[in-house]
XYZ file of C-alpha atoms in Angstrom:
516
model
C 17.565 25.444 35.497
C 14.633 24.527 33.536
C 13.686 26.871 30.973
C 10.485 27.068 29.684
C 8.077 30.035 27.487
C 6.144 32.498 29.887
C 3.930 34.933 28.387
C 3.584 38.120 31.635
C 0.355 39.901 31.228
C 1.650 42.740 33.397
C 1.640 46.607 33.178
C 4.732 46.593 36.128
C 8.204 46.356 34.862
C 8.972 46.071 38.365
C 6.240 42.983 39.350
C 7.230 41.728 36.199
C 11.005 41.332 37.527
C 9.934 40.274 40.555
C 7.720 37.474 39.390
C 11.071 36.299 37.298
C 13.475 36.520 40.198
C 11.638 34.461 42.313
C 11.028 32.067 39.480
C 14.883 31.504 39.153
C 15.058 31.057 42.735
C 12.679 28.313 42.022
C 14.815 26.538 39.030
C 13.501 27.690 36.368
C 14.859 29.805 33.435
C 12.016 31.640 32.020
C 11.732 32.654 28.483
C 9.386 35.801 29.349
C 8.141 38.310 27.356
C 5.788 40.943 28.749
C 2.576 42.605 27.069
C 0.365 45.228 28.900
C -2.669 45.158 26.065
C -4.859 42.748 24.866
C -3.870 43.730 21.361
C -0.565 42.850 22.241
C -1.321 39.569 23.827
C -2.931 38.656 20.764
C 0.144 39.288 18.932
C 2.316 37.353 21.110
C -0.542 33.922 21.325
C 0.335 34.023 17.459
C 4.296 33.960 17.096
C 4.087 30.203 18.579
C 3.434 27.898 21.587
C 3.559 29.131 25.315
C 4.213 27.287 28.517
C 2.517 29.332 31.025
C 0.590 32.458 31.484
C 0.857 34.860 34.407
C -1.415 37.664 34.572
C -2.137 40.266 37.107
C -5.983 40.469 37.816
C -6.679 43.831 37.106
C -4.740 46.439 33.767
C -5.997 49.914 33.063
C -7.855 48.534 30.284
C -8.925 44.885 30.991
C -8.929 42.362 33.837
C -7.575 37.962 33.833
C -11.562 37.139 32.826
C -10.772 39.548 29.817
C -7.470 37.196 29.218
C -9.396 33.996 30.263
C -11.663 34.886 27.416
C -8.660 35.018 24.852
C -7.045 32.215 25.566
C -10.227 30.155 25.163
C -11.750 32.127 21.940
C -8.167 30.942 20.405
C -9.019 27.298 21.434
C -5.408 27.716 23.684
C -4.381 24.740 26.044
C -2.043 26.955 28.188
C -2.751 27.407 31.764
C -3.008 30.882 33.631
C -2.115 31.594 36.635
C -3.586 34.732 38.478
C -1.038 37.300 40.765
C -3.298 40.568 42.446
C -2.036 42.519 45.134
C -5.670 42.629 46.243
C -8.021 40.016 45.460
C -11.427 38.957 47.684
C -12.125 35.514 47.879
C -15.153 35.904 45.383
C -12.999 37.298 42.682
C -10.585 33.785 43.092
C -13.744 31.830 42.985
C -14.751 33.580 39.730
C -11.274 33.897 38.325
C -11.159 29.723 39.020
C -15.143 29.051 37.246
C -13.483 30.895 33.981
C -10.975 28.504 33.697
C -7.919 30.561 35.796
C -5.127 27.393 37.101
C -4.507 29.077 40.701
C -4.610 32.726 42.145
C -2.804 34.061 44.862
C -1.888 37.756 46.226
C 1.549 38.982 44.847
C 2.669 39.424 48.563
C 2.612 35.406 48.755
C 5.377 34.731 46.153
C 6.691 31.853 47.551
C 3.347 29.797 46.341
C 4.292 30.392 42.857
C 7.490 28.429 42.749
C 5.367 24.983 43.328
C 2.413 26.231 41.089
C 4.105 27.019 38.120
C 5.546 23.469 38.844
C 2.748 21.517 38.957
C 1.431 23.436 35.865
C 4.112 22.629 33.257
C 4.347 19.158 34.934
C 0.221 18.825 34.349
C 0.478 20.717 31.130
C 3.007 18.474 29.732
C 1.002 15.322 30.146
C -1.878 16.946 28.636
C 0.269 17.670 25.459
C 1.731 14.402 25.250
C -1.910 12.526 25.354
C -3.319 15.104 22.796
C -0.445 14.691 20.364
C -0.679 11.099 20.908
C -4.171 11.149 19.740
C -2.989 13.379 16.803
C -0.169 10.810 15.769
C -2.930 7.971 15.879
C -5.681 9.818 13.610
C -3.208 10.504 11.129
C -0.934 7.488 11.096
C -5.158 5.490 10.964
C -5.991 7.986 7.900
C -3.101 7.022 6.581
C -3.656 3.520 6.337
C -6.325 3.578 4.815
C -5.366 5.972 2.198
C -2.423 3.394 1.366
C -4.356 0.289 1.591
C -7.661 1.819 -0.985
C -7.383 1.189 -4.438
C -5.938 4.337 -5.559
C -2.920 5.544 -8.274
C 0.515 5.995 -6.433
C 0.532 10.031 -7.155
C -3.372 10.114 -5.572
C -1.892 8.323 -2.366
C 1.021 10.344 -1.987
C -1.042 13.705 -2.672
C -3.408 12.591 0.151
C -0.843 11.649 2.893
C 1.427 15.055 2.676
C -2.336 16.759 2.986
C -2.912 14.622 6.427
C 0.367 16.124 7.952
C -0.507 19.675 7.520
C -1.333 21.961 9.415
C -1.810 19.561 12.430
C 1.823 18.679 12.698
C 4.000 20.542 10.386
C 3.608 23.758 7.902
C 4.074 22.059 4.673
C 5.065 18.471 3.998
C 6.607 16.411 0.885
C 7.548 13.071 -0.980
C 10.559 12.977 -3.131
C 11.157 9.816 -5.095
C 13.740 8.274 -6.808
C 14.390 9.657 -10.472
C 16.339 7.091 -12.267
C 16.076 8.718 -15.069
C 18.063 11.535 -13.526
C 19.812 9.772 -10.854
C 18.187 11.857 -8.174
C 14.833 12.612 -6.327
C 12.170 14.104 -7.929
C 9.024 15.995 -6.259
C 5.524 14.189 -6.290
C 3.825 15.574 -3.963
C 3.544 18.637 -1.484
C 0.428 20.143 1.054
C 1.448 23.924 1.993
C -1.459 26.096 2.459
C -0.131 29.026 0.748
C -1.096 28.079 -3.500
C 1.813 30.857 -4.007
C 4.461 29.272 -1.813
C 3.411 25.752 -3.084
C 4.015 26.679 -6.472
C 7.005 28.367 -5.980
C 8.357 24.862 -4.642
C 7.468 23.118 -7.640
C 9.405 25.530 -9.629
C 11.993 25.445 -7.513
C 12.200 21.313 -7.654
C 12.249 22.115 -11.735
C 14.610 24.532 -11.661
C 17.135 23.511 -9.692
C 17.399 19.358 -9.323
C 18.868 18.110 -5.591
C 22.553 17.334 -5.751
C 22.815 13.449 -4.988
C 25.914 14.487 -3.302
C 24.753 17.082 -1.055
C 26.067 17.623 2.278
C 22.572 17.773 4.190
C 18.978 17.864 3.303
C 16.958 14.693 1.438
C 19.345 13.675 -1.107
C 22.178 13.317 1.982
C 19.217 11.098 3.486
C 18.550 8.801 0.606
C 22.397 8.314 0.521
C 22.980 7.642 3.743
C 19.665 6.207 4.991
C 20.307 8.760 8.111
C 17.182 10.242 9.087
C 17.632 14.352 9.062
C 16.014 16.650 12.147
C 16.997 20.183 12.663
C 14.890 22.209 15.244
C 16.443 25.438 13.475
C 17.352 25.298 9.891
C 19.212 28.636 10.818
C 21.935 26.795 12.550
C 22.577 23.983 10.128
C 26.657 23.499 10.050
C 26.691 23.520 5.876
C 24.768 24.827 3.573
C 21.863 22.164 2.111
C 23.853 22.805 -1.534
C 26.663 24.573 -3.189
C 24.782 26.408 -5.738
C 24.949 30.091 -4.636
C 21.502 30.947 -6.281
C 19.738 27.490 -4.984
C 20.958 28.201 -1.362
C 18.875 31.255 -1.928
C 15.907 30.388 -3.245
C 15.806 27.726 -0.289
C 16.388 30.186 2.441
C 13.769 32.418 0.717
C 11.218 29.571 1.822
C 11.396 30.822 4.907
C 12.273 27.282 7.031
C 12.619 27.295 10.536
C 12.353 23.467 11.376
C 12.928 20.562 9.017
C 12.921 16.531 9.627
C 13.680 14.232 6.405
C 13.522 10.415 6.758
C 13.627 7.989 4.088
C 11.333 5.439 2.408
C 12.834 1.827 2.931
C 12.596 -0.562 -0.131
C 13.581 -4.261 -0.297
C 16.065 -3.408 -2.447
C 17.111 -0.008 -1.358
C 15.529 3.706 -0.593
C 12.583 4.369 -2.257
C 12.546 8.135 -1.678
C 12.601 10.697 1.202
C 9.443 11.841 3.685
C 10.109 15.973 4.255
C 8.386 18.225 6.297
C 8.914 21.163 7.933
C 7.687 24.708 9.862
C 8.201 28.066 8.898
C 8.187 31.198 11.179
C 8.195 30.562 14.949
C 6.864 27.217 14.698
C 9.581 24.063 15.389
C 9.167 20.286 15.254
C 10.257 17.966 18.237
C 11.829 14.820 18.534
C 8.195 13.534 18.798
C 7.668 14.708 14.971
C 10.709 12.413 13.653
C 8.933 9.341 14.756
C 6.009 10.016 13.591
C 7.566 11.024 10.216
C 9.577 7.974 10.541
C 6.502 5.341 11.151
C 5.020 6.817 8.310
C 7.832 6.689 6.079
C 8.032 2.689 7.177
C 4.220 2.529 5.931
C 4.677 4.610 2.851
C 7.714 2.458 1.854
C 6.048 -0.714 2.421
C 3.136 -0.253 0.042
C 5.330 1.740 -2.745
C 7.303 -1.417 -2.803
C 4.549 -4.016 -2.680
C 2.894 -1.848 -5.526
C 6.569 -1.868 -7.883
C 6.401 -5.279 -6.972
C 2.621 -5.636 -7.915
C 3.431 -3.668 -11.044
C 6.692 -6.409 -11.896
C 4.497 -9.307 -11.162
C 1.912 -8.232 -13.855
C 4.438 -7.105 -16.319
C 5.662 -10.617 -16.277
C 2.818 -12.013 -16.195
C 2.009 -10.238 -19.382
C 5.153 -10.996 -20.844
C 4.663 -14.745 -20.078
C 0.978 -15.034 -21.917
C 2.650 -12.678 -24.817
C 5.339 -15.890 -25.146
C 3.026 -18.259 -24.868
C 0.510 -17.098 -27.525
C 3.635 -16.620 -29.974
C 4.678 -20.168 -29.000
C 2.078 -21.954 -29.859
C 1.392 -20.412 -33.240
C 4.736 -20.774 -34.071
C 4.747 -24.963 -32.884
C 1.087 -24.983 -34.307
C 2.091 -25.147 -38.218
C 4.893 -27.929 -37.319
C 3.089 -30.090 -35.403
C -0.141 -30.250 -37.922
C 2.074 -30.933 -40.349
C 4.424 -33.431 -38.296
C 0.756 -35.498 -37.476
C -0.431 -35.357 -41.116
C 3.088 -37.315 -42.072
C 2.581 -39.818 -39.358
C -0.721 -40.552 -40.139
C -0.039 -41.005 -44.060
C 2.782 -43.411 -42.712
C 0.257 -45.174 -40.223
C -2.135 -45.556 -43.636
C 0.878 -46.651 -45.471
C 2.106 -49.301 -42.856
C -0.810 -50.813 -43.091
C -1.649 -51.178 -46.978
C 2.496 -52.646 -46.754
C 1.849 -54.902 -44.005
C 4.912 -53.449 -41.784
C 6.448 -55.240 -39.064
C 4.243 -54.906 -35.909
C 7.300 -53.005 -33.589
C 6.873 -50.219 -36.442
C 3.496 -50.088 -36.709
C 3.469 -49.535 -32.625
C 5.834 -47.012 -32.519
C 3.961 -44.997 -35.198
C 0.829 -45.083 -33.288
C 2.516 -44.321 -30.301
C 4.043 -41.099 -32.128
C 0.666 -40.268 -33.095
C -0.765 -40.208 -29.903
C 2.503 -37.962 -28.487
C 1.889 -35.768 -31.269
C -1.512 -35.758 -30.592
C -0.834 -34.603 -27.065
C 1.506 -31.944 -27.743
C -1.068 -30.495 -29.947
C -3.665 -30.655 -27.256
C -0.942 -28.751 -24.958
C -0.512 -26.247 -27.648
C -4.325 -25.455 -28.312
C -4.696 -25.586 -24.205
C -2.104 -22.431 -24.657
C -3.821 -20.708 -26.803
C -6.932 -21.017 -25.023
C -5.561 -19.782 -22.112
C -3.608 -16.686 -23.789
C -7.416 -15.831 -25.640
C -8.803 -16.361 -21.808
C -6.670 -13.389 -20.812
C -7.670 -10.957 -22.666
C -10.967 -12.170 -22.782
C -14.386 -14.925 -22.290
C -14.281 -18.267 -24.018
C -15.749 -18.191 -27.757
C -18.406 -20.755 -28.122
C -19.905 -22.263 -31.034
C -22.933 -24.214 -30.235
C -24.354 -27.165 -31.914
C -27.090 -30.130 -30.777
C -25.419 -33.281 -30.292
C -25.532 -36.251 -28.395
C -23.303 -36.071 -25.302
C -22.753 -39.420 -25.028
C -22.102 -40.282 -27.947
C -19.424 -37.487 -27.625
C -18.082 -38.936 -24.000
C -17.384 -42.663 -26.032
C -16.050 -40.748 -28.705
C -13.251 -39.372 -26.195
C -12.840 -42.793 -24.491
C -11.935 -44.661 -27.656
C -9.554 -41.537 -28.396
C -7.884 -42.512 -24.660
C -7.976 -45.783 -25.048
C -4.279 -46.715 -26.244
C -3.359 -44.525 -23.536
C -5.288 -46.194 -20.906
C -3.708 -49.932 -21.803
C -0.642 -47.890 -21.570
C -1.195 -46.963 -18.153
C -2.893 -50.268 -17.095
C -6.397 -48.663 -16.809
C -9.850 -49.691 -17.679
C -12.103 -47.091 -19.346
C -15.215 -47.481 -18.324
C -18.597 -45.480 -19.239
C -21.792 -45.758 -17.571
C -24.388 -46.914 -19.771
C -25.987 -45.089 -22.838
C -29.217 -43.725 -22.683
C -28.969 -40.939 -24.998
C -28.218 -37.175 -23.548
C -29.102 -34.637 -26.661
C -28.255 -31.056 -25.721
C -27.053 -27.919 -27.215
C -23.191 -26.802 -26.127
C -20.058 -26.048 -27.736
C -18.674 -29.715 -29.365
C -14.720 -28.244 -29.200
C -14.695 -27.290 -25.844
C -16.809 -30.105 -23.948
C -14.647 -32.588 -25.540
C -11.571 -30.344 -24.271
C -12.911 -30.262 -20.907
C -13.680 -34.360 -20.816
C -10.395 -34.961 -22.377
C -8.752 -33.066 -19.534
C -10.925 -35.101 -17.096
C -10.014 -38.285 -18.362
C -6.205 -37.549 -18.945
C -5.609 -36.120 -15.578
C -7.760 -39.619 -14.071
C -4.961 -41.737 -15.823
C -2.110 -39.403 -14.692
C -2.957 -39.706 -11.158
C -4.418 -43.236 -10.499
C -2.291 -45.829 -13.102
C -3.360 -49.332 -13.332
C -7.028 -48.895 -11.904
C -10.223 -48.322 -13.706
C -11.605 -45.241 -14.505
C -15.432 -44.873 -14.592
C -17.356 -42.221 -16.681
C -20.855 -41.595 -15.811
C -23.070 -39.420 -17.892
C -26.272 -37.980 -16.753
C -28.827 -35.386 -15.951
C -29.279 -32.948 -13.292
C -32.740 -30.931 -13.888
C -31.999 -28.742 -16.571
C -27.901 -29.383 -16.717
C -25.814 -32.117 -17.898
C -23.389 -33.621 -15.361
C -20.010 -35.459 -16.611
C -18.677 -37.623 -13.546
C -15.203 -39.135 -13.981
C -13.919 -41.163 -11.239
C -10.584 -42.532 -10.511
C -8.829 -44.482 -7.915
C -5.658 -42.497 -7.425
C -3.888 -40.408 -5.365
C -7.075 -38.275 -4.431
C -6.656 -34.232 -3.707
C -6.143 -32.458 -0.779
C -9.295 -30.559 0.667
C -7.052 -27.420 0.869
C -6.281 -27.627 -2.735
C -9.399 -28.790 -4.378
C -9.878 -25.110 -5.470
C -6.324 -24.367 -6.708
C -5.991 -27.562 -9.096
C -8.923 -25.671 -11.272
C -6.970 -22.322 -11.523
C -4.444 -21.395 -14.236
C -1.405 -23.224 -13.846
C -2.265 -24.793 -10.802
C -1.841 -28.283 -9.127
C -1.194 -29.684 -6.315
C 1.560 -32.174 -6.654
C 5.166 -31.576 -7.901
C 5.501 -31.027 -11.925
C 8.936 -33.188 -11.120
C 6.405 -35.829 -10.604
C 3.709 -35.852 -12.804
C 4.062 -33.871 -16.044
C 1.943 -31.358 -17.738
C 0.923 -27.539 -17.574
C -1.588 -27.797 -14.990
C -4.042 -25.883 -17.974
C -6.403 -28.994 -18.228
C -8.723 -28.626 -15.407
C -8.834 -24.725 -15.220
C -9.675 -24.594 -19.432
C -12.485 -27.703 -18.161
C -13.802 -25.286 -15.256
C -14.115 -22.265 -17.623
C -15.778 -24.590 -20.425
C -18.476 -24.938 -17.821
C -18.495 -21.837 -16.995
C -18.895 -20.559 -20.356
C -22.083 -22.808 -20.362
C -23.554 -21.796 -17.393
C -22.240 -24.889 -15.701
């Protein structure tokens, strides 16, 4: 037997048996009830969803156009069909222009068996293509809410609202508390301000047991996804508090499905919604609650994870600005010592093994203090633009300046430094941070292309400057070109070659800072 909801509009308790016999004959288990005024048909199209209409054409006090009219006023997708014991062939052609399924004379009963049929069959499909078109608005809406630039609470507040009153009654996000060890409410769409209210006050009042037998704290445990059609018959109670139970049942549920929010490292939280009064949710509303708990979950994680990755990000430019003040004081003094000793060495004339090691612990020194300024560049960069202090000076004279600075370092590497020649190239820019950003030029071009030369070329390019420094090494990747300018970045392994990959991003943003 298949049952299904049939609204009779018929003033005959004895057609009105008829028509239901002859429907079991047929296989089916009508849910009927009967109404024999319009005021009561009205009554009945609001206590929930109906399967079928059968009306007889003419009451005492109306006729099926009367009904017709109803059903569409209402905006109703249930189908009517039409039983008369006397109907002309111009009333059926009517009855069918208004919108009427089939009609047929009550003395044929054995058509309406086949109709009613073809009705739920064609009824069905049209249900299942409109709520499919439902299910794709919302679950669209509601990627775009989660992918716009909005606070977690705003998101949340906005997806519960897309869920009601299209699909479900009221709907809500509980996430996990850790402060309490349990879920906590953010967020709930009921169109009643009283009953909504009364929820949040409820959520204060009385905190979901972790170890409840049923309802969204059993889901986060479990991961289980929860769907009752009827609250009503639920084996155990959703919690053992006597005055909770209450308050819950005094919601007034009737259906309820609860899935939870996956994390990469566990359940985020639980999806609920639910329908009060006549109104149920079908197996069709868990997977739709269930795809959006997947999409909810997925950007709640990828914003904690957002949210860790800038927390440590701050915490790493918070160590490195308190590590390089701290090595700052150290090192100045550490290269003042050396380079009394270097004075000293040679006033005493001191063997020539000691006099290179000192110079080459002046340049070291020399180069950790470059790495330490490059980190405090880059933690004032953070919070802020580069500070420049301009003066005029000959740029030049400024490159060769650099150069002789490098040169130990070049013989060192078996590289010859050379610069283009001098024309004189007077400008205005900030002396510190040009000769930073050459520096950085010229020690990454001895890094990367040991024992070959490395040419410098000064020059003009209408109303800007252009430094040029070319080496012969390894080259860079076309894909990476971009990334070996950005904080931290290179493109090679820091096994291999050395450094903090700071030089060429604090030389980009030198330029930068100049308009370059």
């Amino acid at each position: 037997m298949t049952p299904f909801r049939l609204l009779l509009v018929e003033d005959s308790a004895n057609d009105a048996a008829l028509v239901t016999a002859e429907l079991e004959q047929a296989g089916y288990l009508p849910m009927a009830q009967r109404v024999e005024t319009l005021e009561a048909l009205r009554d009945a199209l609001a206590t929930g969803p109906w399967d079928l209409v059968l009306c007889d054409y003419r009451l005492p006090r109306f006729s099926a156009l009367d009904v017709l009219s109803l059903l569409h006023a209402q905006g109703r997708d249930v189908p009517l069909i039409v039983l008369s014991s006397q109907l002309s062939e111009e009333q059926a052609v009517t009855l069918m222009k208004a919108g009427a399924r089939d009609c047929f004379s009550k003395d044929r009963m054995a058509r309406l068996g086949p109709a009613v049929a073809r009705e739920l069959d064609e009824t069905r499909v049209r249900r299942e293509r409109a709520r499919a078109e439902v299910d794709r608005d919302i679950l669209s809406k509601a990627s775009e809410l989660l992918t716009a630039s909005l606070e977690q609470a705003a998101r949340l507040d906005q997806l519960v609202q897309l869920m009601v009153p299209r699909v479900a009654d009221w709907c809500a996000f509980f996430l996990q508390d850790p402060d309490q060890g349990g879920l906590r409410l953010v967020a709930l769409a009921h169109p009643d301000a009283e009953r909504r209210a009364h929820a949040w006050k409820l959520d204060q009042r009385f905190p979901l047991d972790p170890q409840a037998a049923a309802g969204p704290a059993h889901v986060l445990r479990t991961g289980q996804p929860e769907f009752m059609p009827d609250v009503r018959q639920r084996p155990e109670p959703i919690t053992r508090d006597v005055a909770h139970q209450r308050a819950i049942e005094g919601l007034g549920l009737r259906s309820v499905v609860n899935v939870a929010l996956p994390g990469n490292e566990g359940r985020l939280g639980v999806l609920s919604m639910g329908t009060l009064g006549e109104r149920t949710l079908a197996p069709v509303d868990l997977s739709l609650a269930q795809e959006l708990a997947r999409r909810a979950g997925l950007v709640l994680e990828n914003a904690r994870l957002f949210q860790e990755a800038r927390e440590a990000v701050r915490l790493r430019d918070e160590f490195l600005t308190v590590a390089a003040h701290e090595l700052r004081t150290p090192l100045t003094t550490l290269r003042l010592q050396l380079g009394t000793l270097l004075q000293r060495s040679e006033a005493h004339r001191l063997e020539p093994d000691v006099v290179t090691r000192l110079e080459r612990s002046v340049r070291q020194v020399r180069r950790l203090g470059t790495l330490v300024e490059g980190l405090l560049d880059v933690s004032q960069l953070s919070s802020g633009e580069l500070s420049l202090m301009p003066e005029r000076f000959d740029l030049e004279e400024l490159v060769s300046e650099v150069l002789d600075r490098y040169q130990a370092e070049a013989r060192a590497a078996g590289c010859e430094l050379r610069q283009s020649p001098r024309r004189g190239l007077w400008g205005t820019w900030d002396r510190l941070r040009v000769d930073q950003a050459v520096a950085a030029l010229i020690s990454n071009a001895l890094k990367f292309g040991p024992g070959r030369p490395v040419e410098v070329d000064v020059g003009r390019e209408g109303s800007f400057a252009r430094i040029q420094v070319r080496d012969r090494g390894i080259g860079v990747p076309v894909d990476q070109v971009e990334r070996i300018f950005e904080r931290f970045g290179r493109a090679v392994s820091s096994h291999s070659y050395g450094g903090l990959g700071l030089g060429l991003y604090l030389a980009r943003r030198a330029a930068e800072a100049h308009g370059g």
